[in-house]
mmCIF file of C-alpha atoms in Angstrom:
data_model
loop_
_atom_site.group_PDB
_atom_site.id
_atom_site.type_symbol
_atom_site.label_atom_id
_atom_site.label_comp_id
_atom_site.label_asym_id
_atom_site.label_seq_id
_atom_site.Cartn_x
_atom_site.Cartn_y
_atom_site.Cartn_z
ATOM 1 C CA MET A 132 45.622 137.478 109.434
ATOM 2 C CA GLY A 133 46.477 140.976 108.217
ATOM 3 C CA GLU A 134 48.495 141.649 111.351
ATOM 4 C CA TRP A 135 50.423 138.399 110.848
ATOM 5 C CA MET A 136 51.197 139.279 107.204
ATOM 6 C CA LYS A 137 52.352 142.695 108.314
ATOM 7 C CA ARG A 138 54.733 141.142 110.840
ATOM 8 C CA LEU A 139 55.950 138.596 108.302
ATOM 9 C CA SER A 140 56.999 141.433 106.001
ATOM 10 C CA GLN A 141 59.446 142.726 108.608
ATOM 11 C CA PRO A 142 63.095 141.894 107.722
ATOM 12 C CA LYS A 143 64.061 140.814 111.240
ATOM 13 C CA LEU A 144 61.204 138.315 111.479
ATOM 14 C CA ARG A 145 61.981 136.920 108.025
ATOM 15 C CA SER A 146 65.624 136.513 109.005
ATOM 16 C CA ALA A 147 64.626 134.721 112.198
ATOM 17 C CA LEU A 148 62.310 132.374 110.290
ATOM 18 C CA PHE A 149 65.092 131.652 107.781
ATOM 19 C CA VAL A 150 67.495 130.747 110.604
ATOM 20 C CA VAL A 151 64.862 128.514 112.232
ATOM 21 C CA MET A 152 64.189 126.705 108.941
ATOM 22 C CA LEU A 153 67.928 126.264 108.407
ATOM 23 C CA LEU A 154 68.327 124.774 111.892
ATOM 24 C CA VAL A 155 65.380 122.428 111.277
ATOM 25 C CA LEU A 156 66.998 121.338 108.006
ATOM 26 C CA ILE A 157 70.334 120.698 109.736
ATOM 27 C CA GLY A 158 68.556 118.670 112.432
ATOM 28 C CA ALA A 159 66.697 116.592 109.839
ATOM 29 C CA VAL A 160 69.917 115.890 107.914
ATOM 30 C CA TYR A 161 71.660 114.908 111.157
ATOM 31 C CA GLN A 162 68.868 112.465 112.054
ATOM 32 C CA PHE A 163 69.003 111.038 108.531
ATOM 33 C CA ASN A 164 72.725 110.346 108.923
ATOM 34 C CA GLN A 165 72.109 108.528 112.214
ATOM 35 C CA MET A 166 70.110 105.816 110.425
ATOM 36 C CA ASP A 167 71.777 102.413 110.050
ATOM 37 C CA GLU A 168 73.508 101.694 106.749
ATOM 38 C CA PHE A 169 75.627 98.919 105.297
ATOM 39 C CA THR A 170 79.379 99.290 105.944
ATOM 40 C CA TYR A 171 82.297 97.419 104.422
ATOM 41 C CA ASN A 172 84.996 95.700 106.449
ATOM 42 C CA GLU A 173 88.200 96.302 104.518
ATOM 43 C CA THR A 174 90.102 93.282 105.801
ATOM 44 C CA GLY A 175 87.625 90.989 107.492
ATOM 45 C CA GLY A 176 88.254 88.844 110.579
ATOM 46 C CA THR A 177 89.958 90.480 113.536
ATOM 47 C CA SER A 178 92.470 92.535 111.526
ATOM 48 C CA TYR A 179 91.919 96.207 110.799
ATOM 49 C CA ILE A 180 93.609 99.146 109.104
ATOM 50 C CA ARG A 181 93.981 102.665 110.485
ATOM 51 C CA TYR A 182 95.579 105.750 108.998
ATOM 52 C CA GLU A 183 97.509 107.721 111.619
ATOM 53 C CA LYS A 184 99.939 110.633 111.893
ATOM 54 C CA ALA A 185 103.634 109.998 112.460
ATOM 55 C CA ARG A 186 106.793 112.083 112.724
ATOM 56 C CA VAL A 187 110.098 111.192 111.061
ATOM 57 C CA MET A 188 112.583 111.035 113.941
ATOM 58 C CA GLU A 189 115.554 109.906 111.852
ATOM 59 C CA VAL A 190 116.478 108.657 108.390
ATOM 60 C CA THR A 191 118.783 105.780 109.371
ATOM 61 C CA ASP A 192 119.598 104.655 105.833
ATOM 62 C CA GLU A 193 118.930 105.965 102.349
ATOM 63 C CA GLN A 194 119.448 104.355 98.946
ATOM 64 C CA LEU A 195 118.062 106.923 96.494
ATOM 65 C CA GLU A 196 118.888 108.098 93.011
ATOM 66 C CA LYS A 197 117.405 110.932 90.975
ATOM 67 C CA ASP A 198 114.997 110.154 88.178
ATOM 68 C CA PRO A 199 116.842 110.904 84.906
ATOM 69 C CA LYS A 200 113.735 112.327 83.212
ATOM 70 C CA ILE A 201 111.581 113.885 85.954
ATOM 71 C CA SER A 202 113.066 116.753 87.952
ATOM 72 C CA GLY A 203 112.810 116.478 91.747
ATOM 73 C CA LEU A 204 111.780 112.799 91.701
ATOM 74 C CA TYR A 205 113.755 110.075 93.474
ATOM 75 C CA HIS A 206 113.692 106.278 93.261
ATOM 76 C CA GLY A 207 114.880 103.775 95.842
ATOM 77 C CA THR A 208 114.356 103.110 99.555
ATOM 78 C CA GLN A 209 114.667 104.878 102.889
ATOM 79 C CA GLN A 210 114.929 103.339 106.336
ATOM 80 C CA LEU A 211 112.946 105.562 108.691
ATOM 81 C CA SER A 212 112.526 105.799 112.441
ATOM 82 C CA LEU A 213 108.940 106.980 112.955
ATOM 83 C CA LYS A 214 107.117 108.081 116.096
ATOM 84 C CA LEU A 215 103.367 107.478 115.938
ATOM 85 C CA LEU A 216 101.425 110.609 116.924
ATOM 86 C CA SER A 217 97.860 109.263 116.972
ATOM 87 C CA GLY A 218 95.879 106.039 117.328
ATOM 88 C CA GLU A 219 96.122 103.189 119.790
ATOM 89 C CA HIS A 220 99.913 102.968 119.377
ATOM 90 C CA LYS A 221 100.484 106.673 119.966
ATOM 91 C CA GLY A 222 103.974 107.444 121.329
ATOM 92 C CA GLU A 223 105.565 104.228 120.036
ATOM 93 C CA THR A 224 108.619 104.383 117.759
ATOM 94 C CA VAL A 225 108.857 101.985 114.821
ATOM 95 C CA SER A 226 111.349 101.290 112.030
ATOM 96 C CA VAL A 227 109.808 101.489 108.550
ATOM 97 C CA THR A 228 111.145 100.904 105.038
ATOM 98 C CA ASN A 229 109.882 103.611 102.697
ATOM 99 C CA TYR A 230 109.789 102.647 99.010
ATOM 100 C CA LEU A 231 109.916 105.483 96.449
ATOM 101 C CA SER A 232 108.676 104.954 92.888
ATOM 102 C CA THR A 233 107.174 107.139 90.177
ATOM 103 C CA MET A 234 103.588 106.703 91.419
ATOM 104 C CA PHE A 235 104.264 106.379 95.168
ATOM 105 C CA ASN A 236 106.870 108.959 96.005
ATOM 106 C CA VAL A 237 106.992 110.276 99.573
ATOM 107 C CA HIS A 238 110.495 111.651 100.142
ATOM 108 C CA ALA A 239 110.795 111.702 103.957
ATOM 109 C CA LYS A 240 113.063 114.067 105.883
ATOM 110 C CA PRO A 241 113.806 114.349 109.633
ATOM 111 C CA GLY A 242 111.111 116.251 111.500
ATOM 112 C CA MET A 243 108.537 115.818 108.727
ATOM 113 C CA LYS A 244 104.997 114.656 109.545
ATOM 114 C CA LEU A 245 103.579 111.806 107.460
ATOM 115 C CA ILE A 246 100.426 109.744 107.240
ATOM 116 C CA VAL A 247 101.094 106.044 107.785
ATOM 117 C CA ASP A 248 99.060 102.901 107.244
ATOM 118 C CA VAL A 249 98.838 100.861 110.472
ATOM 119 C CA ASP A 250 97.760 97.323 109.513
ATOM 120 C CA SER A 251 96.949 95.480 112.746
ATOM 121 C CA ALA A 252 96.406 91.764 113.242
ATOM 122 C CA ASP A 253 95.443 92.523 116.852
ATOM 123 C CA ALA A 254 96.242 95.148 119.493
ATOM 124 C CA THR A 255 99.886 94.046 119.837
ATOM 125 C CA HIS A 256 100.836 92.829 116.347
ATOM 126 C CA TYR A 257 100.860 95.451 113.615
ATOM 127 C CA MET A 258 102.795 96.650 110.577
ATOM 128 C CA VAL A 259 103.386 100.276 109.552
ATOM 129 C CA THR A 260 103.920 101.546 105.998
ATOM 130 C CA VAL A 261 104.237 105.095 104.666
ATOM 131 C CA TYR A 262 101.008 106.270 102.995
ATOM 132 C CA SER A 263 101.380 109.959 102.087
ATOM 133 C CA TYR A 264 102.510 113.400 103.130
ATOM 134 C CA TYR A 265 100.574 115.079 105.957
ATOM 135 C CA ARG A 266 98.729 117.646 103.822
ATOM 136 C CA ALA A 267 95.758 118.544 106.044
ATOM 137 C CA PRO A 268 97.200 121.762 107.591
ATOM 138 C CA LEU A 269 98.026 123.198 104.157
ATOM 139 C CA LEU A 270 94.571 122.311 102.861
ATOM 140 C CA TYR A 271 92.965 124.010 105.867
ATOM 141 C CA GLY A 272 95.259 126.990 105.298
ATOM 142 C CA MET A 273 94.175 127.264 101.659
ATOM 143 C CA VAL A 274 90.534 127.203 102.700
ATOM 144 C CA GLY A 275 91.264 129.857 105.328
ATOM 145 C CA VAL A 276 93.006 132.099 102.783
ATOM 146 C CA PHE A 277 90.096 131.675 100.374
ATOM 147 C CA LEU A 278 87.550 132.641 103.050
ATOM 148 C CA ALA A 279 89.692 135.588 104.150
ATOM 149 C CA ILE A 280 89.935 136.921 100.571
ATOM 150 C CA LEU A 281 86.205 136.362 100.111
ATOM 151 C CA TRP A 282 85.526 138.361 103.293
ATOM 152 C CA ALA A 283 88.042 141.113 102.515
ATOM 153 C CA ILE A 284 86.757 141.779 99.004
ATOM 154 C CA GLY A 285 83.109 140.748 99.367
ATOM 155 C CA GLY A 286 82.525 142.170 102.843
ATOM 156 C CA LYS A 287 79.210 141.136 104.347
ATOM 157 C CA LYS A 288 78.123 139.439 101.129
ATOM 158 C CA GLY A 289 81.434 137.587 101.062
ATOM 159 C CA LEU A 290 80.653 136.082 104.459
ATOM 160 C CA LYS A 291 77.175 135.140 103.237
ATOM 161 C CA SER A 292 78.746 133.505 100.179
ATOM 162 C CA ALA A 293 81.025 131.509 102.480
ATOM 163 C CA ALA A 294 77.983 130.389 104.488
ATOM 164 C CA GLY A 295 76.290 129.339 101.245
ATOM 165 C CA LEU A 296 79.366 127.302 100.268
ATOM 166 C CA ILE A 297 79.342 125.557 103.642
ATOM 167 C CA VAL A 298 75.652 124.692 103.249
ATOM 168 C CA THR A 299 76.281 123.410 99.704
ATOM 169 C CA PHE A 300 79.223 121.267 100.800
ATOM 170 C CA GLY A 301 77.264 119.928 103.776
ATOM 171 C CA SER A 302 74.258 119.096 101.571
ATOM 172 C CA ILE A 303 76.426 117.070 99.202
ATOM 173 C CA VAL A 304 78.413 115.215 101.889
ATOM 174 C CA PHE A 305 75.681 114.631 104.483
ATOM 175 C CA LEU A 306 72.536 114.421 102.334
ATOM 176 C CA PHE A 307 73.190 113.791 98.641
ATOM 177 C CA ILE A 308 75.805 111.018 98.904
ATOM 178 C CA PRO A 309 74.047 109.173 101.807
ATOM 179 C CA MET A 310 70.779 109.261 99.846
ATOM 180 C CA LEU A 311 72.474 107.725 96.802
ATOM 181 C CA TYR A 312 74.218 105.118 98.951
ATOM 182 C CA ARG A 313 70.940 104.063 100.567
ATOM 183 C CA GLY A 314 69.171 103.479 97.267
ATOM 184 C CA TYR A 315 67.183 106.690 96.759
ATOM 185 C CA SER A 316 66.603 107.842 93.193
ATOM 186 C CA PRO A 317 69.704 109.755 92.003
ATOM 187 C CA MET A 318 67.586 112.270 90.107
ATOM 188 C CA LEU A 319 65.323 112.828 93.134
ATOM 189 C CA ALA A 320 68.352 113.279 95.400
ATOM 190 C CA ALA A 321 70.006 115.648 92.916
ATOM 191 C CA ILE A 322 66.878 117.779 92.490
ATOM 192 C CA LEU A 323 66.417 117.968 96.283
ATOM 193 C CA VAL A 324 70.019 119.037 96.907
ATOM 194 C CA VAL A 325 69.961 121.454 93.963
ATOM 195 C CA ALA A 326 66.755 123.059 95.273
ATOM 196 C CA LEU A 327 68.180 123.408 98.791
ATOM 197 C CA THR A 328 71.428 124.853 97.466
ATOM 198 C CA ILE A 329 69.694 127.371 95.225
ATOM 199 C CA ILE A 330 67.232 128.526 97.888
ATOM 200 C CA VAL A 331 69.735 128.850 100.732
ATOM 201 C CA THR A 332 72.522 130.422 98.646
ATOM 202 C CA LEU A 333 70.369 133.042 96.923
ATOM 203 C CA LEU A 334 68.393 133.937 100.059
ATOM 204 C CA LEU A 335 71.656 134.367 101.950
ATOM 205 C CA LEU A 336 73.040 136.655 99.241
ATOM 206 C CA ASP A 337 70.020 138.854 98.532
ATOM 207 C CA GLY A 338 67.497 138.145 101.262
ATOM 208 C CA TRP A 339 63.773 137.797 100.677
ATOM 209 C CA SER A 340 63.336 140.029 97.612
ATOM 210 C CA SER A 341 61.827 139.937 94.167
ATOM 211 C CA LYS A 342 65.342 139.571 92.751
ATOM 212 C CA SER A 343 66.239 136.480 94.795
ATOM 213 C CA LEU A 344 62.805 134.868 94.370
ATOM 214 C CA SER A 345 62.906 135.367 90.587
ATOM 215 C CA ALA A 346 66.404 133.884 90.425
ATOM 216 C CA ILE A 347 65.358 130.919 92.592
ATOM 217 C CA ILE A 348 62.304 130.076 90.499
ATOM 218 C CA GLY A 349 64.054 130.532 87.143
ATOM 219 C CA THR A 350 67.243 128.710 88.146
ATOM 220 C CA MET A 351 65.347 125.700 89.495
ATOM 221 C CA ILE A 352 63.373 125.431 86.256
ATOM 222 C CA GLY A 353 66.607 125.689 84.237
ATOM 223 C CA VAL A 354 68.301 122.945 86.266
ATOM 224 C CA VAL A 355 65.298 120.634 85.906
ATOM 225 C CA PHE A 356 65.345 121.173 82.129
ATOM 226 C CA ALA A 357 69.053 120.293 82.057
ATOM 227 C CA GLY A 358 68.374 117.100 84.031
ATOM 228 C CA LEU A 359 65.483 116.040 81.802
ATOM 229 C CA LEU A 360 67.544 116.719 78.698
ATOM 230 C CA ALA A 361 70.478 114.721 80.079
ATOM 231 C CA SER A 362 68.175 111.765 80.864
ATOM 232 C CA LEU A 363 66.621 111.856 77.386
ATOM 233 C CA ALA A 364 70.015 112.128 75.689
ATOM 234 C CA GLY A 365 71.330 109.266 77.831
ATOM 235 C CA GLU A 366 68.469 107.047 76.669
ATOM 236 C CA LEU A 367 69.077 107.905 73.032
ATOM 237 C CA LEU A 368 72.856 107.444 73.318
ATOM 238 C CA HIS A 369 72.559 104.285 75.471
ATOM 239 C CA ILE A 370 74.749 105.858 78.162
ATOM 240 C CA SER A 371 74.300 105.559 81.922
ATOM 241 C CA GLY A 372 76.270 105.220 85.125
ATOM 242 C CA PHE A 373 77.117 101.663 84.103
ATOM 243 C CA ASN A 374 79.424 103.061 81.398
ATOM 244 C CA THR A 375 81.659 104.977 83.819
ATOM 245 C CA PRO A 376 85.172 103.772 84.881
ATOM 246 C CA ASP A 377 84.068 102.935 88.468
ATOM 247 C CA SER A 378 80.928 101.046 87.461
ATOM 248 C CA GLU A 379 82.229 97.595 88.494
ATOM 249 C CA THR A 380 82.992 98.777 92.038
ATOM 250 C CA LEU A 381 79.669 100.615 92.199
ATOM 251 C CA ILE A 382 77.781 97.474 91.123
ATOM 252 C CA LEU A 383 79.355 95.536 93.997
ATOM 253 C CA ILE A 384 78.321 98.303 96.403
ATOM 254 C CA ALA A 385 74.815 98.368 94.922
ATOM 255 C CA ASP A 386 74.385 94.636 95.583
ATOM 256 C CA ASN A 387 74.443 95.378 99.325
ATOM 257 C CA THR A 388 72.885 98.842 99.427
ATOM 258 C CA GLY A 389 70.336 98.967 96.601
ATOM 259 C CA MET A 390 72.072 101.986 95.085
ATOM 260 C CA SER A 391 70.888 102.945 91.599
ATOM 261 C CA VAL A 392 74.109 102.960 89.592
ATOM 262 C CA GLY A 393 72.497 103.826 86.252
ATOM 263 C CA GLY A 394 71.224 107.227 87.374
ATOM 264 C CA LEU A 395 74.442 108.426 89.032
ATOM 265 C CA LEU A 396 75.768 109.928 85.804
ATOM 266 C CA PHE A 397 72.777 112.228 85.335
ATOM 267 C CA ALA A 398 72.722 113.264 88.983
ATOM 268 C CA GLY A 399 76.359 114.282 88.565
ATOM 269 C CA ILE A 400 75.507 116.309 85.464
ATOM 270 C CA LEU A 401 72.901 118.263 87.445
ATOM 271 C CA LEU A 402 75.370 119.115 90.191
ATOM 272 C CA ALA A 403 78.128 119.996 87.704
ATOM 273 C CA ALA A 404 75.858 122.416 85.828
ATOM 274 C CA LEU A 405 74.339 123.981 88.946
ATOM 275 C CA GLY A 406 77.086 126.545 89.572
ATOM 276 C CA ALA A 407 77.021 128.012 86.059
ATOM 277 C CA ILE A 408 73.216 127.955 85.882
ATOM 278 C CA MET A 409 72.899 129.682 89.264
ATOM 279 C CA ASP A 410 75.462 132.300 88.191
ATOM 280 C CA VAL A 411 73.479 133.094 85.048
ATOM 281 C CA GLY A 412 70.188 133.100 86.959
ATOM 282 C CA ILE A 413 71.171 135.645 89.618
ATOM 283 C CA THR A 414 72.944 137.865 87.045
ATOM 284 C CA VAL A 415 69.914 138.054 84.754
ATOM 285 C CA ALA A 416 67.558 138.626 87.709
ATOM 286 C CA SER A 417 69.827 141.383 89.067
ATOM 287 C CA SER A 418 69.922 143.056 85.650
ATOM 288 C CA VAL A 419 66.140 143.063 85.322
ATOM 289 C CA TYR A 420 65.833 144.349 88.892
ATOM 290 C CA GLU A 421 68.207 147.280 88.281
ATOM 291 C CA VAL A 422 66.379 148.248 85.066
ATOM 292 C CA TYR A 423 63.004 148.034 86.812
ATOM 293 C CA ARG A 424 64.218 150.044 89.800
ATOM 294 C CA THR A 425 65.434 152.772 87.426
ATOM 295 C CA ASN A 426 62.128 152.969 85.547
ATOM 296 C CA ARG A 427 59.105 151.365 87.208
ATOM 297 C CA GLU A 428 56.877 152.352 84.294
ATOM 298 C CA LEU A 429 58.455 149.802 81.955
ATOM 299 C CA GLY A 430 56.255 146.924 80.818
ATOM 300 C CA TRP A 431 57.170 143.283 81.203
ATOM 301 C CA ARG A 432 58.285 142.990 77.566
ATOM 302 C CA ALA A 433 60.884 145.741 77.990
ATOM 303 C CA LEU A 434 62.105 144.145 81.233
ATOM 304 C CA PHE A 435 62.261 140.743 79.538
ATOM 305 C CA MET A 436 64.383 142.125 76.686
ATOM 306 C CA ALA A 437 66.726 143.803 79.182
ATOM 307 C CA GLY A 438 67.309 140.456 80.871
ATOM 308 C CA MET A 439 67.770 138.732 77.523
ATOM 309 C CA ASN A 440 70.360 141.286 76.375
ATOM 310 C CA VAL A 441 72.475 140.665 79.453
ATOM 311 C CA GLY A 442 71.902 136.904 79.294
ATOM 312 C CA ARG A 443 73.011 136.700 75.670
ATOM 313 C CA ASP A 444 76.364 138.203 76.638
ATOM 314 C CA MET A 445 76.788 135.484 79.291
ATOM 315 C CA MET A 446 75.640 132.461 77.276
ATOM 316 C CA GLY A 447 78.884 131.990 75.385
ATOM 317 C CA THR A 448 81.201 132.434 78.358
ATOM 318 C CA MET A 449 79.181 130.197 80.678
ATOM 319 C CA ALA A 450 78.860 127.455 78.066
ATOM 320 C CA THR A 451 82.605 127.710 77.435
ATOM 321 C CA THR A 452 83.218 127.480 81.182
ATOM 322 C CA LEU A 453 81.329 124.194 81.380
ATOM 323 C CA ILE A 454 83.015 122.725 78.303
ATOM 324 C CA LEU A 455 86.470 123.656 79.616
ATOM 325 C CA ALA A 456 85.671 122.285 83.082
ATOM 326 C CA PHE A 457 84.638 118.906 81.711
ATOM 327 C CA THR A 458 87.622 118.857 79.320
ATOM 328 C CA GLY A 459 90.042 119.706 82.121
ATOM 329 C CA SER A 460 88.722 116.898 84.310
ATOM 330 C CA SER A 461 89.500 114.337 81.573
ATOM 331 C CA LEU A 462 92.657 115.952 80.194
ATOM 332 C CA MET A 463 94.969 113.017 80.979
ATOM 333 C CA SER A 464 92.657 110.543 79.268
ATOM 334 C CA LEU A 465 92.464 112.813 76.214
ATOM 335 C CA ILE A 466 96.267 112.956 76.016
ATOM 336 C CA VAL A 467 96.420 109.148 76.136
ATOM 337 C CA LEU A 468 93.891 108.936 73.289
ATOM 338 C CA TYR A 469 95.921 111.452 71.287
ATOM 339 C CA ALA A 470 99.169 109.565 71.900
ATOM 340 C CA TYR A 471 97.654 106.295 70.653
ATOM 341 C CA LYS A 472 96.200 108.035 67.575
ATOM 342 C CA VAL A 473 92.770 106.509 68.155
ATOM 343 C CA PRO A 474 90.816 106.357 64.851
ATOM 344 C CA TYR A 475 88.058 108.960 64.526
ATOM 345 C CA THR A 476 85.240 106.414 64.226
ATOM 346 C CA GLN A 477 86.362 104.726 67.425
ATOM 347 C CA LEU A 478 86.948 108.058 69.188
ATOM 348 C CA VAL A 479 83.504 109.590 68.651
ATOM 349 C CA ASN A 480 81.748 106.378 69.738
ATOM 350 C CA MET A 481 83.762 105.729 72.916
ATOM 351 C CA ASN A 482 81.911 105.755 76.236
ATOM 352 C CA MET A 483 84.304 108.295 77.741
ATOM 353 C CA VAL A 484 84.003 110.786 74.875
ATOM 354 C CA THR A 485 80.222 110.358 74.700
ATOM 355 C CA ILE A 486 79.895 111.015 78.443
ATOM 356 C CA GLU A 487 82.080 114.147 78.287
ATOM 357 C CA VAL A 488 80.128 115.531 75.325
ATOM 358 C CA LEU A 489 76.833 114.676 77.033
ATOM 359 C CA GLN A 490 77.886 116.485 80.214
ATOM 360 C CA GLY A 491 79.176 119.560 78.416
ATOM 361 C CA ILE A 492 76.311 119.949 75.950
ATOM 362 C CA THR A 493 73.413 119.305 78.354
ATOM 363 C CA GLY A 494 74.906 121.595 80.994
ATOM 364 C CA SER A 495 75.425 124.322 78.380
ATOM 365 C CA ILE A 496 71.860 123.957 77.111
ATOM 366 C CA GLY A 497 70.675 124.275 80.708
ATOM 367 C CA VAL A 498 72.612 127.567 80.983
ATOM 368 C CA ILE A 499 71.140 128.855 77.706
ATOM 369 C CA LEU A 500 67.567 127.923 78.649
ATOM 370 C CA THR A 501 67.943 129.536 82.063
ATOM 371 C CA VAL A 502 68.426 132.983 80.472
ATOM 372 C CA PRO A 503 64.919 133.392 78.924
ATOM 373 C CA ILE A 504 63.297 131.548 81.847
ATOM 374 C CA VAL A 505 64.779 133.842 84.504
ATOM 375 C CA ALA A 506 64.233 136.920 82.317
ATOM 376 C CA LEU A 507 60.539 136.053 81.865
ATOM 377 C CA VAL A 508 59.995 135.156 85.528
ATOM 378 C CA SER A 509 61.726 138.365 86.646
ATOM 379 C CA ALA A 510 59.841 140.563 84.180
ATOM 380 C CA ARG A 511 56.501 139.177 85.331
ATOM 381 C CA PHE A 512 57.183 138.704 89.022
ATOM 382 C CA MET A 513 59.042 141.885 89.995
ATOM 383 C CA PRO A 514 56.239 144.373 89.142
ATOM 384 C CA TYR A 515 53.715 142.085 90.866
ATOM 385 C CA TYR A 516 55.905 141.842 93.982
ATOM 386 C CA ASP A 517 56.360 145.626 93.937
ATOM 387 C CA ARG A 518 52.597 146.214 93.804
ATOM 388 C CA ILE A 519 52.084 143.922 96.801
ATOM 389 C CA GLY A 520 54.750 145.825 98.735
ATOM 390 C CA GLN A 521 53.158 149.176 97.876
ATOM 391 C CA ALA A 522 49.715 147.893 98.911
ATOM 392 C CA LYS A 523 51.097 146.755 102.279
ATOM 393 C CA ALA A 524 52.852 150.062 102.807
ATOM 394 C CA GLN A 525 49.678 151.998 101.916
ATOM 395 C CA GLY A 526 47.642 149.811 104.262
ATOM 396 C CA ALA A 527 50.094 150.454 107.084
ATOM 397 C CA MET A 528 49.812 154.233 106.489
ATOM 398 C CA ASP A 529 46.016 154.195 106.341
ATOM 399 C CA MET A 530 45.518 152.085 109.469
ATOM 400 C CA PRO A 531 46.367 154.782 112.086
ATOM 401 C CA ALA A 532 44.112 157.274 110.293
ATOM 402 C CA GLN A 533 41.200 154.854 110.554
ATOM 403 C CA GLN A 534 41.868 154.117 114.223
ATOM 404 C CA GLU A 535 42.252 157.773 115.316
ATOM 405 C CA PRO A 536 38.543 158.630 115.490
ATOM 406 C CA LYS A 537 37.871 155.546 117.616
ATOM 407 C CA GLN A 538 40.572 156.534 120.089
ATOM 408 C CA GLU A 539 39.246 160.112 120.291
ATOM 409 C CA HIS A 540 35.655 158.892 120.773
ATOM 410 C CA SER A 541 36.700 156.534 123.595
ATOM 411 C CA ILE A 542 38.599 159.327 125.331
ATOM 412 C CA ALA A 543 35.657 161.687 125.052
#
């Protein structure tokens, strides 16, 4: 057992075990996504809709006029000759009328790639309409630039951060959303994904250390507190996922999938607050670690106060970050409310305003509570972890001295 613990303390073995666990997790998520689930047929019958790439070969006719109020916007129609670049009709050329309005405004030019809607009655009878610009390459380019900057400035840790982002994105797309769709508890799914994200991201950044473990434990506790507070506040305010703008569509989906619509709001609050809470958690843990590494004679109270001093400086900015993020996401709705001069009594009791305040306040409280939690966990755990490491190192040094006499006796 002692030999196994000694091997487990080696960085290379820990890294290998981490990779194995990550591969097992990826395999489990893949198998989960292979399970059968209810799917919707958009059109029914034998007809079907596909979204394909097409190139503008020629603009044969154009009846456009500039919008008098909005710069760069045109209204009218275009007659386009399009060559389909993907799908079952790939290579075919079709004539399409492109309608430009304020909301649907794709101004086509020769040589431009577009995304088109191919509405097929069967394999030979279909209709093509312009859907949107072909934006995918630019989106991929933006992601590539982001990763390149992250690598250039962050170096090795930048690459680890990118890996953590990929794991987070994959957990949301391939685990969190499928779990919600299949009727699992939103809070359970959110806590599971939050835990996976925290563990993988922080272990990737700082490895298996007292700093990362303290941040993991404290951050998870802070996120759970934020979720519990959001649920309690939702009960008191009579707010749930049923009060969101997409609730009617979600109820129709839930009729066939068993999805819990009411809990979606609080699961979203957990995910929205996770980034800020994790940021505070690792910063406080790093601060306590640097203070402890400078003076290992400090008691846990002094370490706790060091973490609190740093955390207090972050509380205001992190809380402001969350409030601004939630405000920015609903900016257009807020402008509409301002334009209509909604009475104050109506404003403060609206579902939308209540939800935004609930999200901002509970997430901010989660950030604030994470500071003392991580500071306390770090102050208690880091000296304990250090003593264990010293005991292992001392044991490794003493072992050859104890074995030497036996080797000499056997030789004699």
